[in-house]
Amino acid sequence: MDAEKAITKVQELVYEIKVNQVMVTDVITVSPHNLMSELRVLLHDKRISGVPVVEGTTLVGLVSIEDFVKCLSEGKMNNLVRDRMSRDVITLYDDEPLVRAVQEFDRRGYGRFPVISRENGALVGVITKGDIIRGLLKRIEIDYHEEEIHRYRASYFFEDIIADKTTLIFQYKVTGKDFSRAGRTSSGLKKTLRRMGIPPKIIRRIAIATYEAEMNIVVFTDGGEITAQVTPREIRVEAVDSGPGIPDIKKAMEPGFSTAPDWVRDLGFGAGMGLTNIRKCADTMHLESTVGKGTRLEIAVQLNGAVKHDSGDHH
Amino acid sequence: MTLGEIIKTLDCRVVAGNTNLDAKVRTGCGCDLMSDVLAFIKPGAILLTGLNNPQVVRTAEIAEIRIVCFVRGKQPSQELITLARESGITLLTTSLPMFEACGKLYMNGLSGYDE
Ligand SMILES: Nc1ncnc2c1ncn2[C@@H]1O[C@H](COP(=O)(O)OP(=O)(O)OP(=O)(O)O)[C@@H](O)[C@H]1O
Ligand SMILES: [Mg+2]
């Protein structure tokens, strides 16, 4: 991840991460009935700058090291916490995004805020600037790590296999005219490739091309088969059917050409863009068809080339 | 815009899925042609559509669309809702027609392109 990407990421994360995901939950608290002298151990030994004062589960105040020092200088260490704490405490809700906490830290200049449950008003944690930074760093690290895993897992996967040539084959049956199940093949293949750690951009191209091919089998034929072959170098998808075939392939490839019936159009298909989409997503595409016998489409996407645009980049 | 702002702007009902109202949505696409969706939409965009069949969710899943909004008060079927839950896709409905829904989102800063 480069610096610019990391900054954008942080900006997103402060909206995404909630206060309760980074706050400290085992909070040291005192009762309003404690003596000020009893705070010495807490504030001094634990080096805490301020302690929430809690009665039952309810936050009633905050007593800080300044309150303690003031008390000390006045020689009134036998005062109760209740009489020396500040009562109007600024708090955050546990389900607020971090950005709210950041704003409050900025505005007030305090070192920490007690966190309150929105449901029942109980004190559920404390948050400091350090907690926010640690939480953000952890998430960035996880995301970064996942990105790395993504980048390398596919190659590791193949490195573990000892053979002169390796090809993984995934096969799917596609049922014709069955709209309720249409798309299952592409969705299944997509998930499989993701688990293998294939880069997301490659997966997107394969998924879109396979989905268009699958829909053509569903719409125009009584069924067929889709086979994906994965090697360390490329992913190849073959869609074969024994349907009516395509009389004029050149024409079928033209953007906007479609023979889809009305019921298909009503479902949002039949724009005549499927084959065009496939060509855009694939590095190579081969379509052959015999009228009355069937159609065979084969596409390939290179794993290491990364030459082709992501299909969403065109307008 | 955030998901929460979109819901407010279009006065949406959330039918299924994630209600992380702070989720950022950068671009949008209003479309009734699934092949066009696959050709042009950006991953992470919101899809507004007048169609109402399970293929919309399939298409969204393939194109990495996390949020789908049905316009003109169309109510998705239970089958569609189940499919959306499985795929982790948020479904919204608005009573606004397509043109107005897109217009309102555009006026509120949602773009059709990515930067
Ligand atoms: N497997 C197939 N068997 C028979 N004909 C096909 C097959 N695939 C495509 N065709 C023919 O080629 C035409 C163009 O296909 P293409 O996928 O580009 O568009 P479409 O399916 O009509 O619409 P869209 O894909 O935009 O929903 C189809 O209308 C159909 O006539
Ligand atoms: Mg098609």
CSV table of C-alpha atoms and ligand atoms in Angstrom, one decimal:
chain,number,residue,atom,x,y,z
A,1,MET,CA,0.0,0.0,0.0
A,2,ASP,CA,1.5,3.4,-0.9
A,3,ALA,CA,1.2,6.4,1.3
A,4,GLU,CA,-1.6,8.1,-0.6
A,5,LYS,CA,-3.7,4.9,-0.6
A,6,ALA,CA,-3.0,4.5,3.1
A,7,ILE,CA,-4.3,8.0,3.9
A,8,THR,CA,-7.5,7.5,1.9
A,9,LYS,CA,-7.8,4.2,3.8
A,10,VAL,CA,-7.5,5.9,7.1
A,11,GLN,CA,-10.1,8.5,6.1
A,12,GLU,CA,-12.5,5.7,5.3
A,13,LEU,CA,-11.7,3.8,8.4
A,14,VAL,CA,-12.5,6.6,10.8
A,15,TYR,CA,-16.0,6.5,9.5
A,16,GLU,CA,-16.2,2.8,9.4
A,17,ILE,CA,-14.7,1.8,12.8
A,18,LYS,CA,-16.9,2.3,15.8
A,19,VAL,CA,-15.7,3.6,19.2
A,20,ASN,CA,-16.4,0.3,20.8
A,21,GLN,CA,-14.0,-1.5,18.5
A,22,VAL,CA,-11.0,0.3,19.8
A,23,MET,CA,-11.9,1.5,23.3
A,24,VAL,CA,-10.5,-0.2,26.4
A,25,THR,CA,-13.2,-2.1,28.3
A,26,ASP,CA,-11.6,-3.1,31.5
A,27,VAL,CA,-11.8,0.4,33.0
A,28,ILE,CA,-10.6,1.3,36.4
A,29,THR,CA,-13.3,3.3,38.1
A,30,VAL,CA,-13.8,4.7,41.6
A,31,SER,CA,-17.0,5.2,43.7
A,32,PRO,CA,-18.1,8.7,44.6
A,33,HIS,CA,-17.9,7.5,48.2
A,34,ASN,CA,-14.1,6.8,48.0
A,35,LEU,CA,-11.8,9.2,49.8
A,36,MET,CA,-9.5,11.4,47.7
A,37,SER,CA,-6.5,9.9,49.5
A,38,GLU,CA,-7.4,6.5,48.1
A,39,LEU,CA,-6.8,7.8,44.6
A,40,ARG,CA,-3.1,8.1,45.2
A,41,VAL,CA,-2.3,4.5,44.3
A,42,LEU,CA,-4.4,4.7,41.1
A,43,LEU,CA,-3.2,8.0,39.8
A,44,HIS,CA,0.4,7.6,40.8
A,45,ASP,CA,1.2,3.9,40.4
A,46,LYS,CA,-1.0,3.3,37.3
A,47,ARG,CA,-0.1,6.7,35.8
A,48,ILE,CA,-3.7,7.4,34.8
A,49,SER,CA,-4.5,11.0,34.3
A,50,GLY,CA,-8.2,10.7,35.1
A,51,VAL,CA,-10.6,8.1,36.5
A,52,PRO,CA,-14.3,7.8,35.8
A,53,VAL,CA,-16.5,7.9,38.9
A,54,VAL,CA,-19.2,5.3,38.8
A,55,GLU,CA,-22.2,4.6,41.0
A,56,GLY,CA,-23.7,1.2,40.1
A,57,THR,CA,-23.1,1.1,36.4
A,58,THR,CA,-23.9,4.8,35.9
A,59,LEU,CA,-21.2,7.3,35.2
A,60,VAL,CA,-21.6,10.2,37.6
A,61,GLY,CA,-18.3,12.1,37.1
A,62,LEU,CA,-14.6,12.2,36.4
A,63,VAL,CA,-11.8,12.8,38.8
A,64,SER,CA,-8.5,14.0,37.3
A,65,ILE,CA,-5.0,14.2,38.5
A,66,GLU,CA,-5.5,18.0,38.7
A,67,ASP,CA,-8.4,17.5,41.1
A,68,PHE,CA,-6.1,15.3,43.2
A,69,VAL,CA,-3.2,17.8,43.2
A,70,LYS,CA,-5.5,20.7,44.1
A,71,CYS,CA,-6.9,18.6,47.0
A,72,LEU,CA,-3.4,17.7,48.1
A,73,SER,CA,-2.3,21.3,48.2
A,74,GLU,CA,-5.3,22.3,50.2
A,75,GLY,CA,-4.6,19.4,52.6
A,76,LYS,CA,-8.1,18.0,52.3
A,77,MET,CA,-7.3,14.5,51.3
A,78,ASN,CA,-10.1,13.2,53.5
A,79,ASN,CA,-12.7,14.8,51.1
A,80,LEU,CA,-14.9,12.4,49.3
A,81,VAL,CA,-14.4,11.9,45.5
A,82,ARG,CA,-18.0,13.1,45.2
A,83,ASP,CA,-17.1,16.5,46.4
A,84,ARG,CA,-14.1,17.0,44.2
A,85,MET,CA,-14.9,15.4,40.9
A,86,SER,CA,-16.2,17.2,37.8
A,87,ARG,CA,-19.8,16.4,37.0
A,88,ASP,CA,-20.4,17.6,33.5
A,89,VAL,CA,-18.4,15.0,31.7
A,90,ILE,CA,-18.1,14.8,28.0
A,91,THR,CA,-18.8,11.3,26.9
A,92,LEU,CA,-19.0,9.3,23.6
A,93,TYR,CA,-21.5,6.7,22.7
A,94,ASP,CA,-20.1,3.2,22.0
A,95,ASP,CA,-21.6,2.9,18.5
A,96,GLU,CA,-20.4,6.2,17.2
A,97,PRO,CA,-17.8,6.2,14.4
A,98,LEU,CA,-14.2,7.1,15.3
A,99,VAL,CA,-14.5,10.3,13.4
A,100,ARG,CA,-16.7,11.7,16.2
A,101,ALA,CA,-14.0,10.8,18.8
A,102,VAL,CA,-11.3,12.4,16.7
A,103,GLN,CA,-13.4,15.6,16.5
A,104,GLU,CA,-14.0,15.7,20.3
A,105,PHE,CA,-10.3,15.2,21.0
A,106,ASP,CA,-9.6,18.0,18.6
A,107,ARG,CA,-12.1,20.4,20.1
A,108,ARG,CA,-11.7,19.7,23.8
A,109,GLY,CA,-8.0,18.8,24.1
A,110,TYR,CA,-8.8,16.2,26.7
A,111,GLY,CA,-6.7,13.0,26.9
A,112,ARG,CA,-9.5,10.5,27.3
A,113,PHE,CA,-13.3,10.2,27.1
A,114,PRO,CA,-15.6,7.8,28.9
A,115,VAL,CA,-17.7,5.7,26.6
A,116,ILE,CA,-21.4,5.1,27.3
A,117,SER,CA,-23.7,2.5,26.1
A,118,ARG,CA,-26.5,4.0,24.0
A,119,GLU,CA,-28.9,1.3,25.1
A,120,ASN,CA,-28.7,1.7,28.8
A,121,GLY,CA,-26.4,4.6,29.5
A,122,ALA,CA,-23.9,2.4,31.4
A,123,LEU,CA,-20.2,3.1,31.3
A,124,VAL,CA,-18.7,0.5,28.9
A,125,GLY,CA,-15.2,1.8,28.3
A,126,VAL,CA,-12.7,4.5,27.9
A,127,ILE,CA,-11.0,5.8,24.8
A,128,THR,CA,-7.8,7.7,24.3
A,129,LYS,CA,-6.0,9.0,21.3
A,130,GLY,CA,-3.6,6.1,21.6
A,131,ASP,CA,-6.4,3.6,21.4
A,132,ILE,CA,-7.6,5.3,18.1
A,133,ILE,CA,-4.2,5.2,16.6
A,134,ARG,CA,-3.6,1.6,17.6
A,135,GLY,CA,-7.0,0.6,16.3
A,136,LEU,CA,-6.4,2.2,13.0
A,137,LEU,CA,-2.9,0.8,12.6
A,138,LYS,CA,-4.1,-2.7,13.4
A,139,ARG,CA,-6.9,-2.5,10.8
A,140,ILE,CA,-4.5,-1.1,8.1
A,141,GLU,CA,-2.1,-3.8,8.9
A,142,ILE,CA,-4.8,-6.5,8.6
A,143,ASP,CA,-6.0,-5.0,5.3
A,144,TYR,CA,-2.4,-4.7,4.0
A,145,HIS,CA,-1.8,-8.3,5.1
A,146,GLU,CA,-4.8,-9.6,3.3
A,147,GLU,CA,-3.8,-7.7,0.2
A,148,GLU,CA,-0.4,-9.4,0.4
A,149,ILE,CA,-2.0,-12.8,0.9
A,150,HIS,CA,-4.2,-12.2,-2.1
A,151,ARG,CA,-1.2,-11.3,-4.2
A,152,TYR,CA,0.8,-14.3,-3.3
A,153,ARG,CA,-1.5,-17.1,-2.3
A,154,ALA,CA,-2.3,-18.2,-5.9
A,155,SER,CA,1.4,-18.6,-6.6
A,156,TYR,CA,2.1,-20.4,-3.3
A,157,PHE,CA,-0.8,-22.7,-4.1
A,158,PHE,CA,0.9,-23.8,-7.2
A,159,GLU,CA,4.3,-23.9,-5.7
A,160,ASP,CA,3.2,-26.5,-3.3
A,161,ILE,CA,2.3,-28.8,-6.1
A,162,ILE,CA,5.0,-30.9,-7.5
A,163,ALA,CA,4.4,-31.7,-11.2
A,164,ASP,CA,5.8,-30.7,-14.6
A,165,LYS,CA,2.5,-29.2,-15.5
A,166,THR,CA,-0.5,-28.4,-13.3
A,167,THR,CA,-4.1,-27.7,-14.3
A,168,LEU,CA,-7.0,-27.4,-11.9
A,169,ILE,CA,-10.3,-28.1,-13.5
A,170,PHE,CA,-13.7,-26.9,-12.2
A,171,GLN,CA,-16.8,-28.2,-14.0
A,172,TYR,CA,-20.4,-26.8,-13.8
A,173,LYS,CA,-23.7,-28.0,-15.4
A,174,VAL,CA,-25.9,-25.2,-16.7
A,175,THR,CA,-29.6,-25.8,-17.0
A,176,GLY,CA,-31.4,-24.2,-19.9
A,177,LYS,CA,-34.4,-21.9,-19.4
A,178,ASP,CA,-34.1,-22.1,-15.7
A,179,PHE,CA,-33.9,-18.5,-14.7
A,180,SER,CA,-34.1,-19.0,-11.0
A,181,ARG,CA,-30.8,-20.8,-10.9
A,182,ALA,CA,-29.1,-18.8,-13.6
A,183,GLY,CA,-25.9,-17.3,-12.4
A,184,ARG,CA,-25.0,-20.1,-9.9
A,185,THR,CA,-22.1,-21.3,-12.0
A,186,SER,CA,-20.5,-17.9,-12.3
A,187,SER,CA,-21.1,-17.1,-8.6
A,188,GLY,CA,-19.6,-20.5,-7.6
A,189,LEU,CA,-16.6,-20.1,-9.8
A,190,LYS,CA,-16.1,-16.6,-8.5
A,191,LYS,CA,-16.0,-17.8,-4.9
A,192,THR,CA,-13.7,-20.6,-5.7
A,193,LEU,CA,-11.2,-18.3,-7.4
A,194,ARG,CA,-11.4,-16.0,-4.5
A,195,ARG,CA,-10.5,-18.8,-2.1
A,196,MET,CA,-7.5,-19.7,-4.3
A,197,GLY,CA,-6.2,-16.1,-3.8
A,198,ILE,CA,-6.5,-15.1,-7.5
A,199,PRO,CA,-6.2,-11.2,-7.7
A,200,PRO,CA,-9.7,-9.6,-7.5
A,201,LYS,CA,-9.4,-7.7,-10.8
A,202,ILE,CA,-8.8,-11.0,-12.6
A,203,ILE,CA,-11.7,-12.6,-10.8
A,204,ARG,CA,-14.0,-9.8,-11.8
A,205,ARG,CA,-13.1,-10.2,-15.5
A,206,ILE,CA,-13.5,-14.0,-15.4
A,207,ALA,CA,-16.8,-13.7,-13.4
A,208,ILE,CA,-18.4,-11.2,-15.8
A,209,ALA,CA,-17.4,-13.2,-18.9
A,210,THR,CA,-18.5,-16.5,-17.4
A,211,TYR,CA,-21.8,-14.9,-16.3
A,212,GLU,CA,-22.6,-13.6,-19.8
A,213,ALA,CA,-21.7,-17.0,-21.3
A,214,GLU,CA,-23.9,-18.7,-18.7
A,215,MET,CA,-26.8,-16.4,-19.3
A,216,ASN,CA,-26.6,-17.1,-23.1
A,217,ILE,CA,-26.8,-20.9,-22.4
A,218,VAL,CA,-29.8,-20.4,-20.1
A,219,VAL,CA,-31.6,-18.1,-22.5
A,220,PHE,CA,-30.8,-19.6,-25.9
A,221,THR,CA,-30.3,-23.3,-25.3
A,222,ASP,CA,-31.6,-26.3,-23.2
A,223,GLY,CA,-28.5,-26.5,-21.3
A,224,GLY,CA,-24.7,-27.0,-21.4
A,225,GLU,CA,-21.6,-27.1,-19.4
A,226,ILE,CA,-19.0,-24.6,-18.2
A,227,THR,CA,-15.4,-25.7,-17.5
A,228,ALA,CA,-12.8,-23.6,-15.9
A,229,GLN,CA,-9.1,-24.5,-16.1
A,230,VAL,CA,-6.7,-22.8,-13.8
A,231,THR,CA,-2.9,-23.0,-14.4
A,232,PRO,CA,-0.1,-20.9,-12.8
A,233,ARG,CA,-0.2,-18.7,-15.9
A,234,GLU,CA,-3.8,-18.3,-16.9
A,235,ILE,CA,-7.5,-19.1,-16.4
A,236,ARG,CA,-9.4,-20.6,-19.3
A,237,VAL,CA,-13.2,-20.9,-19.4
A,238,GLU,CA,-15.0,-23.0,-21.8
A,239,ALA,CA,-18.8,-22.8,-22.3
A,240,VAL,CA,-20.3,-25.6,-24.4
A,241,ASP,CA,-23.9,-26.2,-25.3
A,242,SER,CA,-25.9,-28.4,-27.7
A,243,GLY,CA,-28.4,-25.7,-28.5
A,244,PRO,CA,-29.6,-24.2,-31.8
A,245,GLY,CA,-26.2,-22.7,-32.7
A,246,ILE,CA,-25.4,-19.2,-34.1
A,247,PRO,CA,-26.0,-18.7,-37.9
A,248,ASP,CA,-23.8,-15.6,-38.3
A,249,ILE,CA,-21.1,-15.3,-35.6
A,250,LYS,CA,-19.8,-12.0,-36.9
A,251,LYS,CA,-23.3,-10.5,-36.6
A,252,ALA,CA,-23.9,-12.0,-33.2
A,253,MET,CA,-20.7,-10.3,-32.0
A,254,GLU,CA,-21.9,-6.9,-33.0
A,255,PRO,CA,-22.8,-4.7,-30.0
A,256,GLY,CA,-26.6,-4.5,-29.8
A,257,PHE,CA,-27.4,-7.5,-31.9
A,258,SER,CA,-29.9,-9.8,-30.2
A,259,THR,CA,-32.5,-12.4,-31.0
A,260,ALA,CA,-33.6,-12.6,-27.4
A,261,PRO,CA,-37.4,-13.0,-27.0
A,262,ASP,CA,-39.5,-10.5,-25.1
A,263,TRP,CA,-39.8,-12.5,-21.9
A,264,VAL,CA,-36.0,-12.4,-21.7
A,265,ARG,CA,-36.0,-8.6,-22.3
A,266,ASP,CA,-38.5,-8.2,-19.5
A,267,LEU,CA,-35.9,-9.7,-17.2
A,268,GLY,CA,-33.3,-7.2,-18.1
A,269,PHE,CA,-31.4,-9.2,-20.7
A,270,GLY,CA,-31.3,-9.2,-24.5
A,271,ALA,CA,-29.4,-5.9,-25.0
A,272,GLY,CA,-27.1,-7.7,-27.3
A,273,MET,CA,-24.1,-6.7,-25.2
A,274,GLY,CA,-23.1,-10.1,-23.7
A,275,LEU,CA,-20.6,-11.2,-26.3
A,276,THR,CA,-19.2,-7.7,-26.5
A,277,ASN,CA,-18.7,-7.7,-22.7
A,278,ILE,CA,-17.0,-11.1,-22.9
A,279,ARG,CA,-14.6,-9.9,-25.5
A,280,LYS,CA,-13.8,-6.8,-23.4
A,281,CYS,CA,-13.0,-8.9,-20.3
A,282,ALA,CA,-11.0,-11.7,-21.9
A,283,ASP,CA,-7.4,-11.6,-23.2
A,284,THR,CA,-8.4,-14.0,-25.9
A,285,MET,CA,-11.8,-15.2,-27.1
A,286,HIS,CA,-12.8,-17.9,-29.4
A,287,LEU,CA,-16.4,-18.6,-30.5
A,288,GLU,CA,-17.5,-21.4,-32.8
A,289,SER,CA,-20.9,-22.7,-33.6
A,290,THR,CA,-22.8,-25.1,-35.9
A,291,VAL,CA,-26.4,-24.5,-36.5
A,292,GLY,CA,-28.5,-27.4,-35.2
A,293,LYS,CA,-25.5,-28.8,-33.2
A,294,GLY,CA,-24.4,-26.2,-30.7
A,295,THR,CA,-22.0,-23.5,-29.7
A,296,ARG,CA,-18.6,-23.5,-28.0
A,297,LEU,CA,-17.1,-20.4,-26.5
A,298,GLU,CA,-13.6,-20.3,-25.0
A,299,ILE,CA,-12.0,-17.4,-23.3
A,300,ALA,CA,-8.7,-17.0,-21.4
A,301,VAL,CA,-7.3,-14.4,-19.0
A,302,GLN,CA,-3.6,-14.3,-18.3
A,303,LEU,CA,-2.7,-14.3,-14.6
A,304,ASN,CA,0.6,-12.4,-14.8
A,305,GLY,CA,0.0,-10.1,-17.8
A,306,ALA,CA,-2.3,-7.6,-16.2
A,307,VAL,CA,-2.5,-6.0,-19.6
A,308,LYS,CA,-6.2,-5.6,-20.1
A,309,HIS,CA,-8.3,-3.0,-18.5
A,310,ASP,CA,-10.7,-3.8,-15.8
A,311,SER,CA,-14.0,-4.0,-17.7
A,312,GLY,CA,-15.5,-1.2,-15.6
A,313,ASP,CA,-13.0,1.3,-16.9
A,314,HIS,CA,-14.7,1.8,-20.3
A,315,HIS,CA,-17.4,4.4,-21.0
B,1,MET,CA,-22.4,9.9,0.0
B,2,THR,CA,-23.0,7.4,2.9
B,3,LEU,CA,-25.6,4.7,2.8
B,4,GLY,CA,-27.4,6.6,5.5
B,5,GLU,CA,-27.5,9.8,3.4
B,6,ILE,CA,-28.8,7.8,0.4
B,7,ILE,CA,-31.6,6.2,2.5
B,8,LYS,CA,-32.6,9.7,3.7
B,9,THR,CA,-32.4,11.3,0.3
B,10,LEU,CA,-34.6,8.7,-1.4
B,11,ASP,CA,-36.7,8.0,1.7
B,12,CYS,CA,-35.8,4.4,1.3
B,13,ARG,CA,-36.9,1.3,3.1
B,14,VAL,CA,-34.2,-1.2,3.9
B,15,VAL,CA,-35.5,-4.6,2.8
B,16,ALA,CA,-32.4,-6.7,3.4
B,17,GLY,CA,-28.8,-6.6,4.6
B,18,ASN,CA,-26.2,-4.5,6.1
B,19,THR,CA,-27.2,-1.3,7.9
B,20,ASN,CA,-23.8,0.2,8.3
B,21,LEU,CA,-25.1,3.7,7.6
B,22,ASP,CA,-21.6,5.1,7.4
B,23,ALA,CA,-20.6,2.9,4.5
B,24,LYS,CA,-19.3,5.1,1.8
B,25,VAL,CA,-20.8,4.9,-1.7
B,26,ARG,CA,-18.8,6.7,-4.4
B,27,THR,CA,-20.7,6.2,-7.6
B,28,GLY,CA,-24.1,5.2,-8.8
B,29,CYS,CA,-25.7,3.6,-11.8
B,30,GLY,CA,-29.4,3.6,-12.9
B,31,CYS,CA,-30.0,0.8,-15.3
B,32,ASP,CA,-32.5,-1.8,-16.4
B,33,LEU,CA,-30.2,-3.7,-18.7
B,34,MET,CA,-28.0,-6.2,-16.9
B,35,SER,CA,-25.4,-6.4,-19.6
B,36,ASP,CA,-24.9,-2.7,-19.4
B,37,VAL,CA,-24.5,-3.0,-15.7
B,38,LEU,CA,-21.8,-5.6,-16.2
B,39,ALA,CA,-20.1,-3.5,-18.8
B,40,PHE,CA,-20.1,-0.1,-17.1
B,41,ILE,CA,-20.7,-0.2,-13.4
B,42,LYS,CA,-17.8,0.4,-10.9
B,43,PRO,CA,-17.2,-2.1,-8.1
B,44,GLY,CA,-18.8,-0.7,-4.9
B,45,ALA,CA,-21.4,1.5,-6.7
B,46,ILE,CA,-25.1,1.6,-5.9
B,47,LEU,CA,-27.3,0.2,-8.6
B,48,LEU,CA,-30.8,1.7,-9.1
B,49,THR,CA,-33.1,-0.4,-11.1
B,50,GLY,CA,-36.7,-0.8,-12.1
B,51,LEU,CA,-36.2,-4.5,-12.6
B,52,ASN,CA,-37.3,-6.9,-10.0
B,53,ASN,CA,-36.1,-10.5,-10.4
B,54,PRO,CA,-33.3,-12.6,-8.7
B,55,GLN,CA,-31.0,-12.0,-11.7
B,56,VAL,CA,-30.6,-8.4,-10.4
B,57,VAL,CA,-28.9,-9.8,-7.3
B,58,ARG,CA,-26.8,-12.3,-9.3
B,59,THR,CA,-25.7,-9.5,-11.6
B,60,ALA,CA,-24.9,-7.3,-8.6
B,61,GLU,CA,-22.9,-10.1,-7.0
B,62,ILE,CA,-20.9,-10.7,-10.2
B,63,ALA,CA,-20.2,-7.0,-10.6
B,64,GLU,CA,-19.4,-6.4,-7.0
B,65,ILE,CA,-22.3,-4.1,-6.2
B,66,ARG,CA,-23.0,-4.1,-2.5
B,67,ILE,CA,-26.2,-2.0,-2.6
B,68,VAL,CA,-29.3,-2.3,-4.9
B,69,CYS,CA,-32.2,0.1,-4.8
B,70,PHE,CA,-35.5,-0.8,-6.4
B,71,VAL,CA,-37.3,2.3,-7.8
B,72,ARG,CA,-41.0,3.2,-8.1
B,73,GLY,CA,-42.0,1.2,-5.1
B,74,LYS,CA,-41.2,-2.3,-6.5
B,75,GLN,CA,-41.2,-4.9,-3.7
B,76,PRO,CA,-38.7,-7.6,-4.1
B,77,SER,CA,-39.8,-11.2,-3.7
B,78,GLN,CA,-38.8,-13.4,-0.7
B,79,GLU,CA,-36.6,-15.5,-3.1
B,80,LEU,CA,-34.8,-12.3,-4.1
B,81,ILE,CA,-34.4,-11.2,-0.5
B,82,THR,CA,-32.9,-14.6,0.5
B,83,LEU,CA,-30.5,-14.5,-2.3
B,84,ALA,CA,-29.4,-11.0,-1.4
B,85,ARG,CA,-28.8,-12.0,2.3
B,86,GLU,CA,-26.7,-14.9,1.1
B,87,SER,CA,-24.6,-12.6,-1.1
B,88,GLY,CA,-24.3,-9.9,1.6
B,89,ILE,CA,-26.1,-7.4,-0.6
B,90,THR,CA,-28.2,-4.5,0.8
B,91,LEU,CA,-31.6,-4.1,-0.8
B,92,LEU,CA,-33.5,-0.8,-0.6
B,93,THR,CA,-36.8,0.3,-2.1
B,94,THR,CA,-37.9,3.8,-2.9
B,95,SER,CA,-41.2,5.0,-4.2
B,96,LEU,CA,-39.5,7.6,-6.4
B,97,PRO,CA,-39.3,6.8,-10.1
B,98,MET,CA,-35.9,6.2,-11.7
B,99,PHE,CA,-35.3,9.6,-13.1
B,100,GLU,CA,-36.0,11.4,-9.9
B,101,ALA,CA,-34.1,8.9,-7.7
B,102,CYS,CA,-31.0,9.3,-9.9
B,103,GLY,CA,-31.4,13.0,-10.1
B,104,LYS,CA,-31.6,13.4,-6.3
B,105,LEU,CA,-28.5,11.3,-5.7
B,106,TYR,CA,-26.6,13.2,-8.4
B,107,MET,CA,-27.6,16.5,-6.9
B,108,ASN,CA,-26.3,15.3,-3.5
B,109,GLY,CA,-22.9,14.6,-4.8
B,110,LEU,CA,-23.0,11.0,-6.0
B,111,SER,CA,-21.3,10.7,-9.3
B,112,GLY,CA,-21.6,8.4,-12.3
B,113,TYR,CA,-17.9,8.1,-12.6
B,114,ASP,CA,-15.1,7.4,-10.2
B,115,GLU,CA,-13.4,10.8,-9.7
C,1,LIG,N1,-25.1,-20.1,-26.8
C,1,LIG,C1,-25.8,-19.6,-27.7
C,1,LIG,N2,-26.6,-20.3,-28.5
C,1,LIG,C2,-27.3,-19.8,-29.5
C,1,LIG,N3,-27.3,-18.5,-29.8
C,1,LIG,C3,-26.5,-17.7,-29.1
C,1,LIG,C4,-25.7,-18.2,-28.0
C,1,LIG,N4,-25.0,-17.1,-27.5
C,1,LIG,C5,-25.4,-16.1,-28.2
C,1,LIG,N5,-26.3,-16.3,-29.1
C,1,LIG,C6,-26.8,-15.4,-30.1
C,1,LIG,O1,-26.0,-14.3,-30.2
C,1,LIG,C7,-26.8,-13.1,-29.9
C,1,LIG,C8,-25.9,-12.1,-29.2
C,1,LIG,O2,-25.5,-12.6,-27.9
C,1,LIG,P1,-25.2,-11.6,-26.7
C,1,LIG,O3,-24.9,-12.3,-25.5
C,1,LIG,O4,-24.1,-10.6,-27.3
C,1,LIG,O5,-26.5,-10.7,-26.6
C,1,LIG,P2,-27.9,-11.2,-25.9
C,1,LIG,O6,-27.7,-12.4,-25.1
C,1,LIG,O7,-28.9,-11.2,-26.9
C,1,LIG,O8,-28.2,-10.0,-24.9
C,1,LIG,P3,-27.4,-9.6,-23.5
C,1,LIG,O9,-26.3,-10.6,-23.5
C,1,LIG,O10,-27.0,-8.2,-23.6
C,1,LIG,O11,-28.4,-9.9,-22.5
C,1,LIG,C9,-27.9,-13.6,-29.1
C,1,LIG,O12,-29.1,-12.7,-29.2
C,1,LIG,C10,-28.2,-14.9,-29.8
C,1,LIG,O13,-28.9,-14.8,-31.0
C,2,MG,MG,-26.1,-12.6,-23.7
